[in-house]
């Protein structure tokens, strides 16, 4: 099975852990006020330190494009872009996501080259995994603007679909890459 | 009108929207993350509810103390499901539920519930029937013809042992709902395959009239057969809501619980013997099978599958009860198991007599209910898979990586379910199409809109569609691949009925009789004299201000009027490479030839087949509920170790939709299930063909492949 954004997310977490100063930053266990930069806007909320970025987005705010499926960094349905990198938002704590830009699918217009390509190639059925795929595609294309089919198969290996839409997704990612050539940020 | 109107589909060459491939109409909202699934809903004062579940495969609750949970700040309701004395039969069975202001508080409170259990003996693995003892219940033997004589007289007899394990639905949106119970009124937002029937199933449990239960669902994140009933969680959610002064409660299973209790496909194991002649003719079948779908046991798959008229058969089956979560319908229930057992055994018979299985399947097609159809499809599948070039006799391959081809057949009924559509035409020309159905991602919204637009001579964008609400005309349950047949036929009839009324209103202005009119390209005109025409809007204005036309159309299962039918056949070929050093199986190409009726939208129909095949490849290569004998636990109730196929794992898939006039005349036939049936069989056969020996158990995992290659099969 391919490994894509999962490994990326885990890597980010490790680097964060090393960089974090220890005792001075202790917060909780009760709810604490935090500020998240979501799609370019600062948003204030109060959550327990154990709350994941995914739960903060979905339950404490109302960004529900990212889905809670495996909740353990396996399926990619919760993919968002944190400081320019795809991450599984179920595997990042909300308090750790402060100070960096968080891009969710709500930050994209309904008509955007990636979502449109997914529609064009019928790369969705129930659609529950689709927002995660779209954001993973955005993160992937930022690093691989001219992917081959093999690149796509490896790069999107961190997202799972149960309806079986991969044939469409493969084509959609290639078309999105083509349509985004020259465009800066999808 | 006394005469029955002509509801028949327009001829193939006259269709403007049906048979074309418009993109799914809810595609943009889904692909941009704006579609609101039930699990995305959030209401004012909504509470989050979760379960405490049984950690043992078999236990009795001796005491339960919820006082600390109830005192937790933010907890609004606690409900005990398993009181002291209750015996629990599987890990994950519900013990208690908590509703709280946040998920975090609910989880904290659940940890504070104190339960003591008396742990009881368990039995969780049915693969070895000899160990089942009293947990196995034999069904009576079934015999047709004279199998004893047929086996005695046979020129060749093959035998094999085969197993296909329990797999879980693993819907990405877990089972659950948002539900609010205030007084005698219930409002519910489920994740369900049956919007119209949901309230009626829940009502007796709550002792609330079904008429008082309002149900709404816009989007569902996967069901695959496991989301027909409201489930226990709807009732528990409602009771929590009632205890919490009628606040809405969101109750969804967490991933572990989802995989433990929300549904699975029963297993099937079998020892099968086939007798036949050296020319490939099968003369007899004998199977001793067993299966489990949880504590209730597991039924017998329909054997022999498709080749139902093998003249001499002897069938025995044992239903095995295990201490594990209950089964639910799984995309073509019992057919995957039956196809796997049958097609594996036929492949082994072909290998035994040294014949090409393609020839053996063809030679015996007379035993199937659709010999001509299967023969045609076998030929087509052989052509698309380059069978004659790539297939080599079993055991003739050498080298570390060996390529193999295998085939399987499928069959499914899939006629349209009973349902009713309503079409309203307003004087301003706007059109509303309504049905209390649901779109599982199969494209129901899109195909209903196509049919309405085609029937009314409009563009799809002129049809407003409302589904997913039980106050609308009744939809059917989306099971058995019956939705497309039902919803398209009912929409067609509603459209024709509404048009008849519109023609009555418009006829005088055109100086014609209503029955002489037709609606084409946004106009209403005289059939025999198309110059006598008026725009759709002008025609609708004749309805008169304040008026509207509102007509229904119903599909009747017993009298589909030629609009839909059932009985789809299919043949599939898997082309795999097996690494005999690592045991890895790679799909090179997968060919699916699918018989179909009238295809409303080839793009969406093709997606259905891709999806069915990919789900099948996932079960053929990776999926298995792994139970631990010692603890009785499911070892992989998560998505890391319960593996689903990813984008790289599926090879290339070739779909052949058999769109021909002869099939089109059969009307609409559902496609969700038939192409999902044969994949385990085809892949298993391809592996056997590649490595020269049968790997008895699905999935074709490295462990199973290496065990077979190294002689470690039990």
CSV table of C-alpha atoms in Angstrom, one decimal, chain B residues 118-505:
chain,number,residue,atom,x,y,z
B,118,UNK,CA,-18.1,-12.1,34.7
B,119,UNK,CA,-16.0,-13.2,31.7
B,120,UNK,CA,-17.5,-16.3,29.9
B,121,UNK,CA,-16.0,-18.7,27.4
B,122,UNK,CA,-16.0,-17.6,23.8
B,123,UNK,CA,-15.6,-19.0,20.3
B,124,UNK,CA,-14.5,-16.6,17.6
B,125,UNK,CA,-13.0,-18.5,14.7
B,126,UNK,CA,-15.1,-20.6,12.4
B,127,UNK,CA,-12.4,-21.3,9.8
B,128,UNK,CA,-11.8,-24.8,11.3
B,129,UNK,CA,-15.2,-26.5,11.4
B,130,UNK,CA,-13.8,-29.3,13.5
B,131,UNK,CA,-13.4,-26.9,16.4
B,132,UNK,CA,-16.9,-25.5,16.2
B,133,UNK,CA,-18.5,-28.3,18.2
B,134,UNK,CA,-21.9,-27.3,19.5
B,135,UNK,CA,-21.6,-23.9,17.9
B,136,UNK,CA,-22.2,-25.4,14.5
B,137,UNK,CA,-25.8,-26.2,13.4
B,138,UNK,CA,-26.1,-28.4,10.3
B,139,UNK,CA,-28.8,-27.7,7.8
B,140,UNK,CA,-30.3,-30.8,6.2
B,141,UNK,CA,-28.7,-32.4,3.2
B,142,UNK,CA,-30.0,-31.4,-0.2
B,143,UNK,CA,-29.7,-33.8,-3.1
B,144,UNK,CA,-30.7,-33.5,-6.7
B,145,UNK,CA,-30.2,-36.3,-9.3
B,146,UNK,CA,-27.9,-39.1,-8.4
B,147,UNK,CA,-24.6,-37.7,-7.3
B,148,UNK,CA,-23.3,-41.0,-6.0
B,149,UNK,CA,-23.6,-42.6,-9.4
B,150,UNK,CA,-22.3,-39.5,-11.2
B,151,UNK,CA,-19.2,-39.4,-9.0
B,152,UNK,CA,-18.7,-43.1,-9.4
B,153,UNK,CA,-19.0,-43.0,-13.2
B,154,UNK,CA,-17.0,-39.8,-13.6
B,155,UNK,CA,-13.9,-39.7,-15.9
B,156,UNK,CA,-12.4,-37.0,-13.6
B,157,UNK,CA,-13.1,-35.7,-10.1
B,158,UNK,CA,-11.5,-32.6,-8.7
B,159,UNK,CA,-11.7,-31.5,-5.1
B,160,UNK,CA,-10.6,-28.5,-3.1
B,161,UNK,CA,-11.0,-26.5,0.0
B,162,UNK,CA,-11.9,-22.9,-0.1
B,163,UNK,CA,-12.5,-20.0,2.3
B,164,UNK,CA,-13.6,-16.4,2.1
B,165,UNK,CA,-13.5,-14.6,5.4
B,166,UNK,CA,-15.6,-12.1,7.2
B,167,UNK,CA,-15.0,-8.6,5.9
B,168,UNK,CA,-16.5,-5.4,7.3
B,169,UNK,CA,-18.3,-2.7,5.4
B,170,UNK,CA,-16.0,0.0,6.7
B,171,UNK,CA,-18.2,2.8,5.5
B,172,UNK,CA,-16.2,6.0,5.7
B,173,UNK,CA,-19.1,7.8,7.3
B,174,UNK,CA,-19.8,5.6,10.3
B,175,UNK,CA,-23.3,4.5,11.3
B,176,UNK,CA,-25.3,7.0,13.3
B,177,UNK,CA,-27.6,9.9,13.2
B,178,UNK,CA,-28.6,13.2,14.7
B,179,UNK,CA,-31.9,12.8,16.5
B,180,UNK,CA,-34.1,15.0,18.7
B,181,UNK,CA,-37.1,13.7,20.7
B,182,UNK,CA,-39.4,16.4,22.1
B,183,UNK,CA,-42.7,15.3,23.5
B,184,UNK,CA,-44.3,13.0,20.9
B,185,UNK,CA,-42.3,14.5,18.0
B,186,UNK,CA,-39.0,13.1,16.7
B,187,UNK,CA,-36.8,14.8,14.2
B,188,UNK,CA,-34.0,12.7,12.8
B,189,UNK,CA,-31.1,13.1,10.4
B,190,UNK,CA,-29.8,9.6,9.7
B,191,UNK,CA,-27.1,8.2,7.5
B,192,UNK,CA,-29.4,5.7,5.8
B,193,UNK,CA,-30.1,3.8,2.6
B,194,UNK,CA,-33.8,4.0,3.2
B,195,UNK,CA,-35.1,7.5,4.0
B,196,UNK,CA,-38.7,6.7,3.5
B,197,UNK,CA,-38.8,3.5,5.6
B,198,UNK,CA,-36.5,4.7,8.4
B,199,UNK,CA,-39.3,6.2,10.6
B,200,UNK,CA,-41.5,3.1,10.4
B,201,UNK,CA,-38.8,0.9,11.7
B,202,UNK,CA,-37.8,3.2,14.6
B,203,UNK,CA,-41.4,4.1,15.6
B,204,UNK,CA,-42.3,0.9,17.5
B,205,UNK,CA,-39.1,1.0,19.5
B,206,UNK,CA,-39.9,4.6,20.7
B,207,UNK,CA,-43.7,4.0,20.8
B,208,UNK,CA,-44.1,7.2,18.8
B,209,UNK,CA,-46.3,7.2,15.7
B,210,UNK,CA,-44.2,6.9,12.5
B,211,UNK,CA,-46.1,10.0,11.3
B,212,UNK,CA,-44.5,12.0,14.1
B,213,UNK,CA,-40.9,11.1,13.0
B,214,UNK,CA,-39.5,13.6,10.5
B,215,UNK,CA,-36.5,12.2,8.6
B,216,UNK,CA,-34.1,14.2,6.4
B,217,UNK,CA,-30.8,13.2,4.8
B,218,UNK,CA,-29.0,15.0,2.1
B,219,UNK,CA,-25.8,13.0,1.7
B,220,UNK,CA,-24.6,9.6,3.0
B,221,UNK,CA,-21.0,8.6,3.3
B,222,UNK,CA,-21.3,5.0,2.2
B,223,UNK,CA,-23.6,2.2,3.1
B,224,UNK,CA,-23.0,-0.9,0.9
B,225,UNK,CA,-26.0,-2.7,2.4
B,226,UNK,CA,-25.3,-2.0,6.1
B,227,UNK,CA,-27.4,1.1,6.5
B,228,UNK,CA,-31.0,0.1,5.9
B,229,UNK,CA,-32.4,0.1,9.5
B,230,UNK,CA,-32.1,2.9,12.0
B,231,UNK,CA,-29.9,0.7,14.1
B,232,UNK,CA,-29.8,0.5,17.8
B,233,UNK,CA,-28.0,3.9,17.9
B,234,UNK,CA,-31.1,5.8,16.7
B,235,UNK,CA,-33.2,4.5,19.6
B,236,UNK,CA,-30.4,5.1,22.1
B,237,UNK,CA,-29.8,8.6,20.6
B,238,UNK,CA,-33.5,9.4,20.9
B,239,UNK,CA,-33.6,8.2,24.5
B,240,UNK,CA,-30.6,10.4,25.4
B,241,UNK,CA,-32.3,13.3,23.7
B,242,UNK,CA,-35.4,12.8,25.7
B,243,UNK,CA,-33.5,12.6,28.9
B,244,UNK,CA,-31.6,15.8,28.0
B,245,UNK,CA,-34.8,17.8,27.8
B,246,UNK,CA,-35.2,17.2,24.0
B,247,UNK,CA,-31.8,18.6,23.0
B,248,UNK,CA,-30.6,17.2,19.6
B,249,UNK,CA,-28.1,14.4,20.0
B,250,UNK,CA,-25.5,13.4,17.5
B,251,UNK,CA,-24.6,9.7,17.9
B,252,UNK,CA,-22.0,8.2,15.5
B,253,UNK,CA,-19.9,5.2,16.1
B,254,UNK,CA,-16.2,5.7,16.5
B,255,UNK,CA,-14.0,3.8,14.0
B,256,UNK,CA,-13.3,0.9,16.3
B,257,UNK,CA,-16.9,0.3,17.2
B,258,UNK,CA,-17.9,0.8,13.5
B,259,UNK,CA,-15.6,-2.1,12.5
B,260,UNK,CA,-16.7,-4.2,15.5
B,261,UNK,CA,-20.5,-4.0,15.3
B,262,UNK,CA,-21.8,-2.0,12.4
B,263,UNK,CA,-21.9,-4.8,9.9
B,264,UNK,CA,-19.9,-7.3,8.0
B,265,UNK,CA,-20.1,-9.8,5.2
B,266,UNK,CA,-20.5,-13.4,6.5
B,267,UNK,CA,-17.7,-15.8,5.8
B,268,UNK,CA,-18.0,-19.0,3.7
B,269,UNK,CA,-15.8,-22.1,3.7
B,270,UNK,CA,-16.3,-25.2,1.8
B,271,UNK,CA,-14.9,-28.6,0.7
B,272,UNK,CA,-16.1,-29.0,-2.9
B,273,UNK,CA,-15.9,-31.9,-5.4
B,274,UNK,CA,-16.7,-31.7,-9.0
B,275,UNK,CA,-17.2,-34.7,-11.3
B,276,UNK,CA,-17.1,-34.6,-15.1
B,277,UNK,CA,-15.9,-35.8,-18.4
B,278,UNK,CA,-12.5,-35.2,-19.9
B,279,UNK,CA,-14.1,-33.0,-22.6
B,280,UNK,CA,-14.9,-30.5,-19.8
B,281,UNK,CA,-18.6,-31.4,-19.2
B,282,UNK,CA,-19.4,-31.2,-15.5
B,283,UNK,CA,-21.7,-34.0,-14.3
B,284,UNK,CA,-21.9,-33.6,-10.6
B,285,UNK,CA,-21.3,-31.3,-7.7
B,286,UNK,CA,-20.8,-32.0,-4.0
B,287,UNK,CA,-20.2,-29.3,-1.4
B,288,UNK,CA,-19.8,-29.3,2.4
B,289,UNK,CA,-19.9,-25.7,3.4
B,290,UNK,CA,-20.0,-23.7,6.6
B,291,UNK,CA,-20.3,-20.0,7.4
B,292,UNK,CA,-20.6,-17.4,10.1
B,293,UNK,CA,-22.1,-14.0,10.2
B,294,UNK,CA,-21.7,-13.6,14.0
B,295,UNK,CA,-23.6,-15.0,16.9
B,296,UNK,CA,-26.6,-15.8,14.7
B,297,UNK,CA,-24.5,-18.0,12.5
B,298,UNK,CA,-24.3,-17.9,8.7
B,299,UNK,CA,-26.5,-19.1,5.9
B,300,UNK,CA,-25.7,-21.2,2.9
B,301,UNK,CA,-24.7,-19.4,-0.2
B,302,UNK,CA,-26.6,-20.4,-3.3
B,303,UNK,CA,-24.6,-23.3,-4.7
B,304,UNK,CA,-23.6,-24.1,-7.3
B,305,UNK,CA,-23.6,-20.5,-8.4
B,306,UNK,CA,-25.0,-19.5,-11.8
B,307,UNK,CA,-24.3,-23.1,-13.0
B,308,UNK,CA,-27.5,-24.0,-11.2
B,309,UNK,CA,-28.6,-26.8,-13.4
B,310,UNK,CA,-25.7,-29.2,-12.9
B,311,UNK,CA,-27.9,-32.4,-12.8
B,312,UNK,CA,-26.4,-34.2,-9.8
B,313,UNK,CA,-25.7,-32.3,-6.6
B,314,UNK,CA,-25.3,-33.0,-3.0
B,315,UNK,CA,-25.2,-30.0,-0.6
B,316,UNK,CA,-24.5,-29.9,3.1
B,317,UNK,CA,-24.1,-26.7,5.1
B,318,UNK,CA,-23.3,-25.8,8.7
B,319,UNK,CA,-24.1,-22.5,10.3
B,320,UNK,CA,-21.6,-21.5,12.9
B,321,UNK,CA,-22.2,-19.1,15.7
B,322,UNK,CA,-19.3,-17.0,16.9
B,323,UNK,CA,-18.9,-14.4,19.5
B,324,UNK,CA,-18.3,-11.5,17.1
B,325,UNK,CA,-20.3,-8.6,15.7
B,326,UNK,CA,-23.4,-9.3,13.6
B,327,UNK,CA,-23.5,-9.3,9.8
B,328,UNK,CA,-25.4,-7.0,7.6
B,329,UNK,CA,-26.4,-7.2,3.9
B,330,UNK,CA,-23.2,-6.6,1.9
B,331,UNK,CA,-23.3,-5.6,-1.7
B,332,UNK,CA,-24.9,-8.7,-3.3
B,333,UNK,CA,-25.4,-10.7,-0.1
B,334,UNK,CA,-24.2,-14.3,-0.4
B,335,UNK,CA,-23.3,-14.0,-4.0
B,336,UNK,CA,-19.6,-13.2,-3.5
B,337,UNK,CA,-19.3,-16.3,-1.4
B,338,UNK,CA,-21.2,-18.4,-3.9
B,339,UNK,CA,-19.3,-17.1,-6.8
B,340,UNK,CA,-16.0,-17.6,-5.1
B,341,UNK,CA,-16.8,-21.2,-4.0
B,342,UNK,CA,-18.2,-22.2,-7.4
B,343,UNK,CA,-15.8,-20.5,-9.8
B,344,UNK,CA,-12.8,-21.7,-7.7
B,345,UNK,CA,-14.1,-25.3,-7.9
B,346,UNK,CA,-14.7,-25.1,-11.6
B,347,UNK,CA,-11.2,-23.6,-12.2
B,348,UNK,CA,-9.8,-26.5,-10.2
B,349,UNK,CA,-11.8,-29.0,-12.3
B,350,UNK,CA,-10.5,-27.4,-15.5
B,351,UNK,CA,-6.9,-27.7,-14.1
B,352,UNK,CA,-7.5,-31.3,-13.1
B,353,UNK,CA,-8.4,-32.3,-16.7
B,354,UNK,CA,-5.8,-30.0,-18.2
B,355,UNK,CA,-8.3,-27.7,-20.0
B,356,UNK,CA,-8.5,-24.0,-20.4
B,357,UNK,CA,-11.1,-22.8,-17.8
B,358,UNK,CA,-12.5,-20.4,-20.4
B,359,UNK,CA,-13.5,-23.4,-22.4
B,360,UNK,CA,-14.9,-25.3,-19.4
B,361,UNK,CA,-17.0,-22.3,-18.3
B,362,UNK,CA,-18.3,-22.0,-21.8
B,363,UNK,CA,-18.9,-25.7,-22.4
B,364,UNK,CA,-21.1,-25.8,-19.3
B,365,UNK,CA,-23.0,-22.6,-20.0
B,366,UNK,CA,-26.0,-24.7,-20.7
B,367,UNK,CA,-26.4,-25.1,-16.9
B,368,UNK,CA,-26.8,-21.4,-16.5
B,369,UNK,CA,-30.1,-19.5,-16.8
B,370,UNK,CA,-28.6,-17.4,-19.6
B,371,UNK,CA,-26.4,-19.6,-21.7
B,372,UNK,CA,-26.2,-17.3,-24.7
B,373,UNK,CA,-25.5,-14.2,-22.6
B,374,UNK,CA,-22.7,-15.9,-20.7
B,375,UNK,CA,-21.1,-17.4,-23.9
B,376,UNK,CA,-21.1,-13.9,-25.5
B,377,UNK,CA,-19.6,-12.4,-22.4
B,378,UNK,CA,-16.9,-15.1,-21.9
B,379,UNK,CA,-15.8,-14.4,-25.5
B,380,UNK,CA,-15.8,-10.7,-24.9
B,381,UNK,CA,-13.9,-11.0,-21.6
B,382,UNK,CA,-11.4,-13.3,-23.3
B,383,UNK,CA,-10.9,-10.8,-26.1
B,384,UNK,CA,-10.4,-7.8,-23.7
B,385,UNK,CA,-8.1,-9.7,-21.4
B,386,UNK,CA,-6.1,-11.1,-24.4
B,387,UNK,CA,-6.8,-14.5,-22.8
B,388,UNK,CA,-5.6,-16.6,-25.8
B,389,UNK,CA,-2.3,-14.8,-25.8
B,390,UNK,CA,-1.7,-14.4,-22.0
B,391,UNK,CA,-3.2,-17.5,-20.5
B,392,UNK,CA,-0.9,-20.4,-19.8
B,393,UNK,CA,-1.8,-23.8,-18.3
B,394,UNK,CA,-1.6,-24.0,-14.6
B,395,UNK,CA,1.8,-24.9,-13.3
B,396,UNK,CA,3.6,-24.1,-16.5
B,397,UNK,CA,5.2,-20.9,-15.2
B,398,UNK,CA,8.6,-20.6,-13.8
B,399,UNK,CA,10.7,-17.7,-12.4
B,400,UNK,CA,10.2,-15.7,-9.2
B,401,UNK,CA,7.3,-13.5,-10.5
B,402,UNK,CA,4.6,-15.5,-12.3
B,403,UNK,CA,1.7,-14.1,-14.2
B,404,UNK,CA,-1.8,-15.7,-14.1
B,405,UNK,CA,-5.3,-15.2,-15.4
B,406,UNK,CA,-8.5,-16.2,-13.8
B,407,UNK,CA,-12.2,-15.7,-14.4
B,408,UNK,CA,-15.4,-15.6,-12.6
B,409,UNK,CA,-19.1,-15.1,-13.4
B,410,UNK,CA,-21.9,-13.1,-11.7
B,411,UNK,CA,-25.7,-12.8,-11.8
B,412,UNK,CA,-28.1,-10.5,-10.1
B,413,UNK,CA,-31.8,-9.8,-10.2
B,414,UNK,CA,-31.9,-6.0,-9.6
B,415,UNK,CA,-35.4,-5.0,-10.8
B,416,UNK,CA,-36.7,-1.6,-9.9
B,417,UNK,CA,-38.2,-1.2,-6.4
B,418,UNK,CA,-41.6,0.2,-5.7
B,419,UNK,CA,-41.5,4.0,-5.4
B,420,UNK,CA,-43.4,7.1,-6.3
B,421,UNK,CA,-42.2,10.3,-8.0
B,422,UNK,CA,-44.1,13.6,-8.1
B,423,UNK,CA,-43.6,16.2,-10.8
B,424,UNK,CA,-45.0,19.7,-10.4
B,425,UNK,CA,-45.2,22.1,-13.3
B,426,UNK,CA,-45.8,25.7,-12.4
B,427,UNK,CA,-47.3,28.5,-14.6
B,428,UNK,CA,-43.8,30.2,-14.6
B,429,UNK,CA,-42.4,27.1,-16.4
B,430,UNK,CA,-40.5,25.8,-13.4
B,431,UNK,CA,-40.5,22.1,-12.7
B,432,UNK,CA,-40.1,20.3,-9.4
B,433,UNK,CA,-39.3,16.6,-9.2
B,434,UNK,CA,-39.7,15.0,-5.8
B,435,UNK,CA,-39.2,11.6,-4.2
B,436,UNK,CA,-38.2,10.5,-0.7
B,437,UNK,CA,-35.3,8.5,-2.0
B,438,UNK,CA,-31.5,8.9,-1.4
B,439,UNK,CA,-28.4,9.1,-3.5
B,440,UNK,CA,-25.8,6.8,-2.2
B,441,UNK,CA,-23.2,8.2,-4.6
B,442,UNK,CA,-24.6,6.0,-7.3
B,443,UNK,CA,-26.0,9.0,-9.1
B,444,UNK,CA,-29.7,8.8,-8.3
B,445,UNK,CA,-30.1,12.6,-8.3
B,446,UNK,CA,-28.5,12.7,-11.7
B,447,UNK,CA,-30.4,10.0,-13.4
B,448,UNK,CA,-33.8,11.1,-12.0
B,449,UNK,CA,-33.1,14.6,-13.4
B,450,UNK,CA,-32.0,13.1,-16.8
B,451,UNK,CA,-35.2,11.2,-17.0
B,452,UNK,CA,-37.4,14.1,-16.1
B,453,UNK,CA,-35.7,16.4,-18.5
B,454,UNK,CA,-35.9,13.9,-21.4
B,455,UNK,CA,-39.5,13.2,-20.7
B,456,UNK,CA,-40.5,16.9,-20.5
B,457,UNK,CA,-38.3,18.0,-23.4
B,458,UNK,CA,-36.3,20.3,-21.2
B,459,UNK,CA,-32.7,20.7,-20.2
B,460,UNK,CA,-31.5,19.2,-16.9
B,461,UNK,CA,-30.9,22.6,-15.4
B,462,UNK,CA,-34.6,23.3,-15.7
B,463,UNK,CA,-35.5,20.6,-13.3
B,464,UNK,CA,-35.4,21.3,-9.6
B,465,UNK,CA,-35.0,18.0,-7.6
B,466,UNK,CA,-35.9,17.3,-4.0
B,467,UNK,CA,-35.0,13.9,-2.3
B,468,UNK,CA,-33.9,12.8,1.1
B,469,UNK,CA,-37.0,13.7,3.1
B,470,UNK,CA,-39.7,11.3,4.3
B,471,UNK,CA,-42.5,13.9,3.8
B,472,UNK,CA,-41.9,13.4,0.0
B,473,UNK,CA,-43.6,10.7,-2.1
B,474,UNK,CA,-42.2,7.3,-1.0
B,475,UNK,CA,-38.9,6.2,-2.2
B,476,UNK,CA,-37.7,2.6,-1.9
B,477,UNK,CA,-34.7,1.3,0.0
B,478,UNK,CA,-31.5,1.5,-1.9
B,479,UNK,CA,-30.7,-2.2,-1.8
B,480,UNK,CA,-30.6,-5.0,-4.3
B,481,UNK,CA,-29.5,-2.6,-7.1
B,482,UNK,CA,-33.2,-1.6,-7.4
B,483,UNK,CA,-32.9,2.2,-7.1
B,484,UNK,CA,-32.1,3.1,-10.6
B,485,UNK,CA,-34.8,0.9,-12.1
B,486,UNK,CA,-37.4,2.2,-9.6
B,487,UNK,CA,-36.6,5.9,-9.5
B,488,UNK,CA,-36.1,6.2,-13.2
B,489,UNK,CA,-39.4,4.4,-14.1
B,490,UNK,CA,-41.4,6.3,-11.5
B,491,UNK,CA,-40.0,9.6,-12.7
B,492,UNK,CA,-40.8,8.7,-16.3
B,493,UNK,CA,-44.4,7.9,-15.4
B,494,UNK,CA,-44.8,11.1,-13.3
B,495,UNK,CA,-43.4,13.1,-16.2
B,496,UNK,CA,-45.8,11.5,-18.8
B,497,UNK,CA,-48.7,12.0,-16.4
B,498,UNK,CA,-47.8,15.7,-15.8
B,499,UNK,CA,-47.3,16.3,-19.5
B,500,UNK,CA,-50.8,14.9,-20.2
B,501,UNK,CA,-52.2,17.6,-17.9
B,502,UNK,CA,-50.0,20.3,-19.5
B,503,UNK,CA,-51.2,19.2,-23.0
B,504,UNK,CA,-54.8,19.5,-21.9
B,505,UNK,CA,-54.1,23.1,-20.8
